[in-house]
Coordinates of C-alpha atoms in Angstrom, one line a residue:
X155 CA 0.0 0.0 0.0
X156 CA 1.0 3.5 -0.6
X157 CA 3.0 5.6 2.1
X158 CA 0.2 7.9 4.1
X159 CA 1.0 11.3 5.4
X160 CA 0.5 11.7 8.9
X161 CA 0.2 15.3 9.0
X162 CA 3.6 15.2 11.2
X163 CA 7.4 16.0 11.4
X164 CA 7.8 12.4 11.2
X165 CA 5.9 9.9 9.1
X166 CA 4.8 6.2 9.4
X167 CA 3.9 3.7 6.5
X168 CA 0.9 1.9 6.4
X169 CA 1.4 -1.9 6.2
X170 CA 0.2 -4.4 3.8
X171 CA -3.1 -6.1 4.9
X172 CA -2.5 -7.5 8.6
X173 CA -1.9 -10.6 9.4
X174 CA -4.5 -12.9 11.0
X175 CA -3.1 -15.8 11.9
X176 CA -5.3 -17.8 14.6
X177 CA -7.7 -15.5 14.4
X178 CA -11.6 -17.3 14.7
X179 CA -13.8 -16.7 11.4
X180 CA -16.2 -14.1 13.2
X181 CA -18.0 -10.9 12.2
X182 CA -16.4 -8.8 15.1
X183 CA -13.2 -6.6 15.6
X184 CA -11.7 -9.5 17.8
X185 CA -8.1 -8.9 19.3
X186 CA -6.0 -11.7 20.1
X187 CA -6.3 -11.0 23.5
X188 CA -10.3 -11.6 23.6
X189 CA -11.7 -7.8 23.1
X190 CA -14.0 -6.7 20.6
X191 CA -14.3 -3.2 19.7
X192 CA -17.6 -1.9 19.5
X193 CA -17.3 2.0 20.3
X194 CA -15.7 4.0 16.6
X195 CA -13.5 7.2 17.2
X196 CA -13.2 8.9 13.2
X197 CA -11.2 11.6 13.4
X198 CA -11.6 14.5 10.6
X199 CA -9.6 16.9 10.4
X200 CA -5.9 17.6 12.2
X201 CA -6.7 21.9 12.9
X202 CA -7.8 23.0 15.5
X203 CA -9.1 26.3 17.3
X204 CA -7.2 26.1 20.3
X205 CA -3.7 25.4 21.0
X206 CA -4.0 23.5 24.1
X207 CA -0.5 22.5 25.6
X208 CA -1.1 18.5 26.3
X209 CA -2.2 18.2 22.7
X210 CA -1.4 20.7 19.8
X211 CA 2.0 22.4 19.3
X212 CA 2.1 26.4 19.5
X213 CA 1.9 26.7 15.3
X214 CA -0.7 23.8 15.3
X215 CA -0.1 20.8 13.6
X216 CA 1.5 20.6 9.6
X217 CA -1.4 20.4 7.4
X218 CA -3.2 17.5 5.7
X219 CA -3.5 18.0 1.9
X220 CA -7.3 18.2 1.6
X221 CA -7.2 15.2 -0.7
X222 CA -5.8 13.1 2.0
X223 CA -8.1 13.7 4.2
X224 CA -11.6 10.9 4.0
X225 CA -14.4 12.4 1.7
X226 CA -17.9 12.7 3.6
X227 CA -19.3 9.9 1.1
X228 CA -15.8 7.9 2.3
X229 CA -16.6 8.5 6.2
X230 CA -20.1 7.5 5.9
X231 CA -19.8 4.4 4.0
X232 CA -16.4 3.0 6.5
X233 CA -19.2 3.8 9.1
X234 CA -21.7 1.3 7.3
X235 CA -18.9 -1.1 7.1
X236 CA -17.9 -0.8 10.7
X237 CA -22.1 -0.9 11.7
X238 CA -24.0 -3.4 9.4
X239 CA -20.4 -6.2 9.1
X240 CA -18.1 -5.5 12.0
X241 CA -20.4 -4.7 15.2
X242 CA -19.9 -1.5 15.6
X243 CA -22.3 0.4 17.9
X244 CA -20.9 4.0 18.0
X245 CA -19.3 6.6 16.3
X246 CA -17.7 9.6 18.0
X247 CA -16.1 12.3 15.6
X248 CA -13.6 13.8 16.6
X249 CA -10.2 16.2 15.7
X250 CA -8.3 18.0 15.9
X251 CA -11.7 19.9 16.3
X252 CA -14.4 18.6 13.9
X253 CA -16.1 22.1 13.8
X254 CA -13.1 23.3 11.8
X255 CA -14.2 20.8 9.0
X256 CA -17.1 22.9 7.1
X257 CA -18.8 20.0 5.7
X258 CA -19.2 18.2 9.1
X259 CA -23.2 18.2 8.8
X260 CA -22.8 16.8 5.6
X261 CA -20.5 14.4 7.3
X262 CA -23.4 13.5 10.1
X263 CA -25.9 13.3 7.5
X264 CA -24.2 10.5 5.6
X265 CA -23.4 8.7 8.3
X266 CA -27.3 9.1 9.6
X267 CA -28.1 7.2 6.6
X268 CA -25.7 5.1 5.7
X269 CA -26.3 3.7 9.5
X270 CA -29.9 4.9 10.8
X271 CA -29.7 3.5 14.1
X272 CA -26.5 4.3 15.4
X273 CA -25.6 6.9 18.3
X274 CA -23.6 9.7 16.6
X275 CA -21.6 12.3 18.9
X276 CA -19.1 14.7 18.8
X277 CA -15.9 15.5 20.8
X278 CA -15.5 18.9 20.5
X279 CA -13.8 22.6 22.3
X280 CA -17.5 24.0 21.8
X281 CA -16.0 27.4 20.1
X282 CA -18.8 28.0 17.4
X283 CA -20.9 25.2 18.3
X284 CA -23.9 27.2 19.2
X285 CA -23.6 28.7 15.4
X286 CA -23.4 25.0 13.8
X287 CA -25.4 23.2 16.4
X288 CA -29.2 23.7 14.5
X289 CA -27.5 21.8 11.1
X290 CA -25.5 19.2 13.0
X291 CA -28.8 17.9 14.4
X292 CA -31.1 18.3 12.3
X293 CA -28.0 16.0 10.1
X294 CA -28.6 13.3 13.0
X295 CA -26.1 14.4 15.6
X296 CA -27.3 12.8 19.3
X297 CA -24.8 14.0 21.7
X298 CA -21.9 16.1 22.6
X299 CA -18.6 16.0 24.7
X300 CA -16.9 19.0 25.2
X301 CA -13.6 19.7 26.5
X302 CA -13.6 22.5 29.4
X303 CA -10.7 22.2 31.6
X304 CA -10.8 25.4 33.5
X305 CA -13.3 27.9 34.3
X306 CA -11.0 30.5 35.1
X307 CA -10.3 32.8 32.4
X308 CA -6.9 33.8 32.6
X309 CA -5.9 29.9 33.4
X310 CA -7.9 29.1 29.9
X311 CA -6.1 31.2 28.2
X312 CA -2.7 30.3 29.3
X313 CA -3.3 26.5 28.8
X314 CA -5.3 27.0 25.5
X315 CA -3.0 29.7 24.4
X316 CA -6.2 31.1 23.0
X317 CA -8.7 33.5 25.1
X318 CA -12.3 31.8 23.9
X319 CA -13.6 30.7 27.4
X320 CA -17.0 32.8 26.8
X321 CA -17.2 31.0 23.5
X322 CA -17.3 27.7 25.4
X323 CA -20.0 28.6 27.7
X324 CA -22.0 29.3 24.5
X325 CA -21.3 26.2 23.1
X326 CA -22.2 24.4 26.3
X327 CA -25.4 26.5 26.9
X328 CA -26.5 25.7 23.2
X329 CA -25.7 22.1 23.4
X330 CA -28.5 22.4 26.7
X331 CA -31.2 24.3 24.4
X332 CA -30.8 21.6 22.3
X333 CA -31.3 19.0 24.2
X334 CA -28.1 16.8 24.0
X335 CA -28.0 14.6 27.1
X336 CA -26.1 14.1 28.6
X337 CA -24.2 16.8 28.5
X338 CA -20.4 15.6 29.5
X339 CA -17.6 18.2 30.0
X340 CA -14.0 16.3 29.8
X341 CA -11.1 18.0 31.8
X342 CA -7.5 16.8 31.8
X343 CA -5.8 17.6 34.7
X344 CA -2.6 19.4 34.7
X345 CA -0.6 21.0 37.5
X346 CA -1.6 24.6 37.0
X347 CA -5.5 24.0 37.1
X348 CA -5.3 21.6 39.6
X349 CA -6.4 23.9 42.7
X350 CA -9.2 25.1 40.3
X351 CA -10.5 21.7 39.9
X352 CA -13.3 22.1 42.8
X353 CA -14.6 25.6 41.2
X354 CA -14.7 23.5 37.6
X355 CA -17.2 20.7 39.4
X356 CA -19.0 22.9 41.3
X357 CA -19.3 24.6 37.8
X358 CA -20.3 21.6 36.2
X359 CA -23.0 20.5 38.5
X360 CA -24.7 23.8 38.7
X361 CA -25.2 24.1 34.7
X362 CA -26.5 20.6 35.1
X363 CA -23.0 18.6 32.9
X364 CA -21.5 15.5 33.8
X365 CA -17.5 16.1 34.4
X366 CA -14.9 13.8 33.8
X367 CA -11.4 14.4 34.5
X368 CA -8.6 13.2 32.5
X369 CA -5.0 11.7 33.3
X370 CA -2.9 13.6 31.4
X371 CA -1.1 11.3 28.9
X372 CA 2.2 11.3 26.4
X373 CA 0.4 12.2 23.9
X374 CA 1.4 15.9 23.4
X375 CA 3.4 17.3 20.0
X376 CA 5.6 18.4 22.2
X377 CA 7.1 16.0 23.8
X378 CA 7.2 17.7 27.5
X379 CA 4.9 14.7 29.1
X380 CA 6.8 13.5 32.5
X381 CA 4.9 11.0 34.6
X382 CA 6.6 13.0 38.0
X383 CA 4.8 16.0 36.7
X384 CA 0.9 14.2 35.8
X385 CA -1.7 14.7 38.3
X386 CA -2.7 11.4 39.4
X387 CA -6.7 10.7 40.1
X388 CA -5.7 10.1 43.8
X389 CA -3.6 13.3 44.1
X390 CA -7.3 15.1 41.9
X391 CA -9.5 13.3 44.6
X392 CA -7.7 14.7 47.5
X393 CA -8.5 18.3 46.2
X394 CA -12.0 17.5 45.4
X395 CA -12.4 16.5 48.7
X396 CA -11.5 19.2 50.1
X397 CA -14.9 20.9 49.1
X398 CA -17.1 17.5 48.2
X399 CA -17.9 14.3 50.0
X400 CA -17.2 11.6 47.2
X401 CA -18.3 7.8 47.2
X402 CA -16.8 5.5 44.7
X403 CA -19.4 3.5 42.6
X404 CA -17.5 2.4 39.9
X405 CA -18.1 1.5 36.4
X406 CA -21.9 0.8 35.2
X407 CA -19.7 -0.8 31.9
X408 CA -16.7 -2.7 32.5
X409 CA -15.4 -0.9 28.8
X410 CA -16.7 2.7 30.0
X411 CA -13.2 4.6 30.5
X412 CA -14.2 6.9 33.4
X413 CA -14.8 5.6 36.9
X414 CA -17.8 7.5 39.1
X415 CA -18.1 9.2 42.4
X416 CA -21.3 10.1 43.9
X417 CA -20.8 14.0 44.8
X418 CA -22.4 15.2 48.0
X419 CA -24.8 11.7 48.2
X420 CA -26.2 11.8 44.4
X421 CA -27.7 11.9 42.4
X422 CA -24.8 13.7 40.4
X423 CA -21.3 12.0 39.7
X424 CA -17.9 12.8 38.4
X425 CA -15.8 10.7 36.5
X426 CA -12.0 10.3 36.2
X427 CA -10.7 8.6 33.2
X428 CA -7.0 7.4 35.2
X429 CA -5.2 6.3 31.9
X430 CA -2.4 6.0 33.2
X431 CA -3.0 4.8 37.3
X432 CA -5.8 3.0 36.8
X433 CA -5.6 1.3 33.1
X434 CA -8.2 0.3 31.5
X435 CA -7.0 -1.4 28.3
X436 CA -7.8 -5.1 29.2
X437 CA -11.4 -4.1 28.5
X438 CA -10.8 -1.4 26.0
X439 CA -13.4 -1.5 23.2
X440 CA -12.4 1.4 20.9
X441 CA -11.1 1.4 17.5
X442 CA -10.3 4.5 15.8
X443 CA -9.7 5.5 12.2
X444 CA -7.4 8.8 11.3
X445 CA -8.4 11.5 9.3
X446 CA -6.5 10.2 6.5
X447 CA -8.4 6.9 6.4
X448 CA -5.9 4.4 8.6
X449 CA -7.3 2.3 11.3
X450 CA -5.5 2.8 14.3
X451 CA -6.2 -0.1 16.7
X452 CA -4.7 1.7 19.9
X453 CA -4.2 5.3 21.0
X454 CA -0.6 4.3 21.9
X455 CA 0.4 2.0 19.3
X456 CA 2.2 3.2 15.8
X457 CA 0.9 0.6 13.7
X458 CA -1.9 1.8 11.6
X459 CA -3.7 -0.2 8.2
X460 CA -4.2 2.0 5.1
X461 CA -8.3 1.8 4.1
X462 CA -8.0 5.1 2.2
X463 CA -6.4 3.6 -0.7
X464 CA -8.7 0.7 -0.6
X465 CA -11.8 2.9 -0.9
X466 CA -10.1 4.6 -3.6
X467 CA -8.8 1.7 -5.2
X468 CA -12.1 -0.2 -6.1
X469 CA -12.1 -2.6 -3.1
X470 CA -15.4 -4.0 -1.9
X471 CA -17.3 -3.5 1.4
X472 CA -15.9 -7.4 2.3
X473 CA -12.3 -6.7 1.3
X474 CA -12.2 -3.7 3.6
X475 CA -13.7 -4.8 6.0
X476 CA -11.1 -7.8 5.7
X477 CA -8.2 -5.7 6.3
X478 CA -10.0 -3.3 9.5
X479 CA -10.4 -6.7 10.9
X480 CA -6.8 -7.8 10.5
X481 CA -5.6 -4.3 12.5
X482 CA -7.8 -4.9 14.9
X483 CA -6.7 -8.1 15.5
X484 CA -3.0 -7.2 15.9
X485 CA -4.0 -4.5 18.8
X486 CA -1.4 -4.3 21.6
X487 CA -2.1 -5.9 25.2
X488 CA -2.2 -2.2 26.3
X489 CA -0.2 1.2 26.5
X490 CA 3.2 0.3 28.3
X491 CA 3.1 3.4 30.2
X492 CA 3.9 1.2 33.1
X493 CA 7.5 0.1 31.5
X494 CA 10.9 1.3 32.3
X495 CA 11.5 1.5 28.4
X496 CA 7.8 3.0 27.2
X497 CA 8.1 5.4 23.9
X498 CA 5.8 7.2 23.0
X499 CA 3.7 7.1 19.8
X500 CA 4.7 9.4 16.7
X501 CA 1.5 11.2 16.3
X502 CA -0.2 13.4 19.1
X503 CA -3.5 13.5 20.5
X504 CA -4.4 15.7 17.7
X505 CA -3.3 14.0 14.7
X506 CA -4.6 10.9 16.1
X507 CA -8.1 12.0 17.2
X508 CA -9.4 11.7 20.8

């Protein structure tokens, strides 16, 4: 297969088709280690509208020639693929920041009919979402996750190197006039919004969101991730505490990343999504293709299958779907983070898609 541009300073090749050796002769994205991946990530475009220091370099990312990136009609029919052979029962777009893509109603509405009964959503910063929001759902969109870490202005600006924190609030206040539930808010944690973390829930629960916190992991361009440096979810809970009473009730789905605490006796909850203390890759259900059309069977691994060129190249829906399964089937045990000699992967969180 041809070489595929990963939008970076360094590039990977996509393989030939995977190898499947052992593999049992069923439907599913099976692993060799007994998981199936149910739960699509799709992301669609590498720019963004912040510059948020775990993820995007200062300049942004180097752009994808447009035709790299997956056409709508493309997106929507790997969708069908993924739905109607290979189990899928979700699809998340994501970035980079999917509102940069202009055609992403056109994108939703595709995939709304190429697929009518699955649960479409969006990971998204919010900035401009209460301007796109009518289109995206009458296109078919169901839900939205939007990533607020801070609400402290001057904090949001620093870590987002962009000052848009009323634009946000928009987005999450439309997303509520609309009538996306639930409404979740995803926060990574970082040293220098750490003691702002109690304002950000108190925040949360008062605009009636459900917050997750996020582990900070290796996954930004550049390269500054130390594991000394990460806020930890038990070094997060002893701040939260300080202001909350929180009661551990676990995981409603053992492939559901965030773990929940009852705040303050119920009936609202936060989440923290420990990536990195608490793994959860022995029931991780995700598979994720890049905006350029490669399956990427884990968030940590390099390895990535080229369907881009098998859309383009004539292949049939079985021969694709041939080929996603072989990826999948080659996923890694987990991350490593917990190894002496863990590297990190080439791409960052967003040329990879969240």
């Amino acid at each position: 297969m041809a070489a595929v541009n990963l939008g970076l300073p360094r590039s990977a090749r996509a393989s030939g088709e995977p190898r499947v050796d052992g593999r049992p002769d069923v439907p599913g994205l099976l692993d060799r280690h007994g998981r199936v991946a149910r739960d699509l990530r799709v992301s669609v475009t590498e720019k963004c509208s912040l510059r948020c220091t775990y993820c995007m370099p200062e300049e942004g990312l180097p752009a994808i020639p447009r035709d790299e990136l997956l056409t709508p009609v493309e997106i929507a029919r790997l969708v069908g693929i993924g739905v109607h052979d290979l189990g899928i029962r979700e699809v998340r777009f994501t970035g980079g920041e999917p509102l940069m893509r202009a055609d992403l109603a056109e994108i939703i509405g595709l995939t709304r009919a190429a697929a009518p009964a699955i649960d479409i959503s969006i990971t998204t910063n919010g900035i401009g979402l209460d301007h796109r929001l009518p289109a995206l759902v009458a296109a078919g969109l169901d839900r939205v996750n939007i990533s607020l870490d801070t609400v402290d202005r001057e904090h949001f600006a620093e870590l987002t190197r962009r000052d848009r924190l009323p634009a946000v609030f928009a987005g999450i206040a439309a997303a509520h006039d609309a009538g996306l539930t639930p409404l979740k808010l995803n926060a990574v944690m970082m040293r220098q919004t750490l003691a702002g973390a109690p304002d950000l829930l108190a925040w949360a629960l008062e605009h009636g969101c459900r917050l997750r916190f996020i582990e900070q992991m290796p996954l930004d361009a550049d390269h500054t991730w130390l594991r000394e440096n990460m806020i930890s979810a038990e070094e997060l809970l002893a701040v939260l505490r300080t202001r909350f009473d929180l009661v551990e009730v676990g995981r409603d789905d053992p492939s559901a990343p965030a773990e929940e605490w009852l705040v303050d006796g119920g009936p609202s909850t936060v989440g923290i999504i420990a990536s990195v203390t608490r793994s959860f890759c022995a029931a991780c259900d995700r598979t994720r293709i890049t905006a350029e059309g490669t399956v990427r069977s884990c968030l940590f691994g390099d390895d990535e299958t080229d369907l881009r060129s098998l859309l383009r190249g004539g292949a049939d829906d079985a021969e694709i779907a041939r080929w996603w399964r072989g990826a999948m089937w080659n996923k890694q045990s987990g991350h490593g983070m917990e190894r002496a000699g863990f590297v990190p992967p080439v791409r960052s969180m967003g040329a990879i898609g969240g």
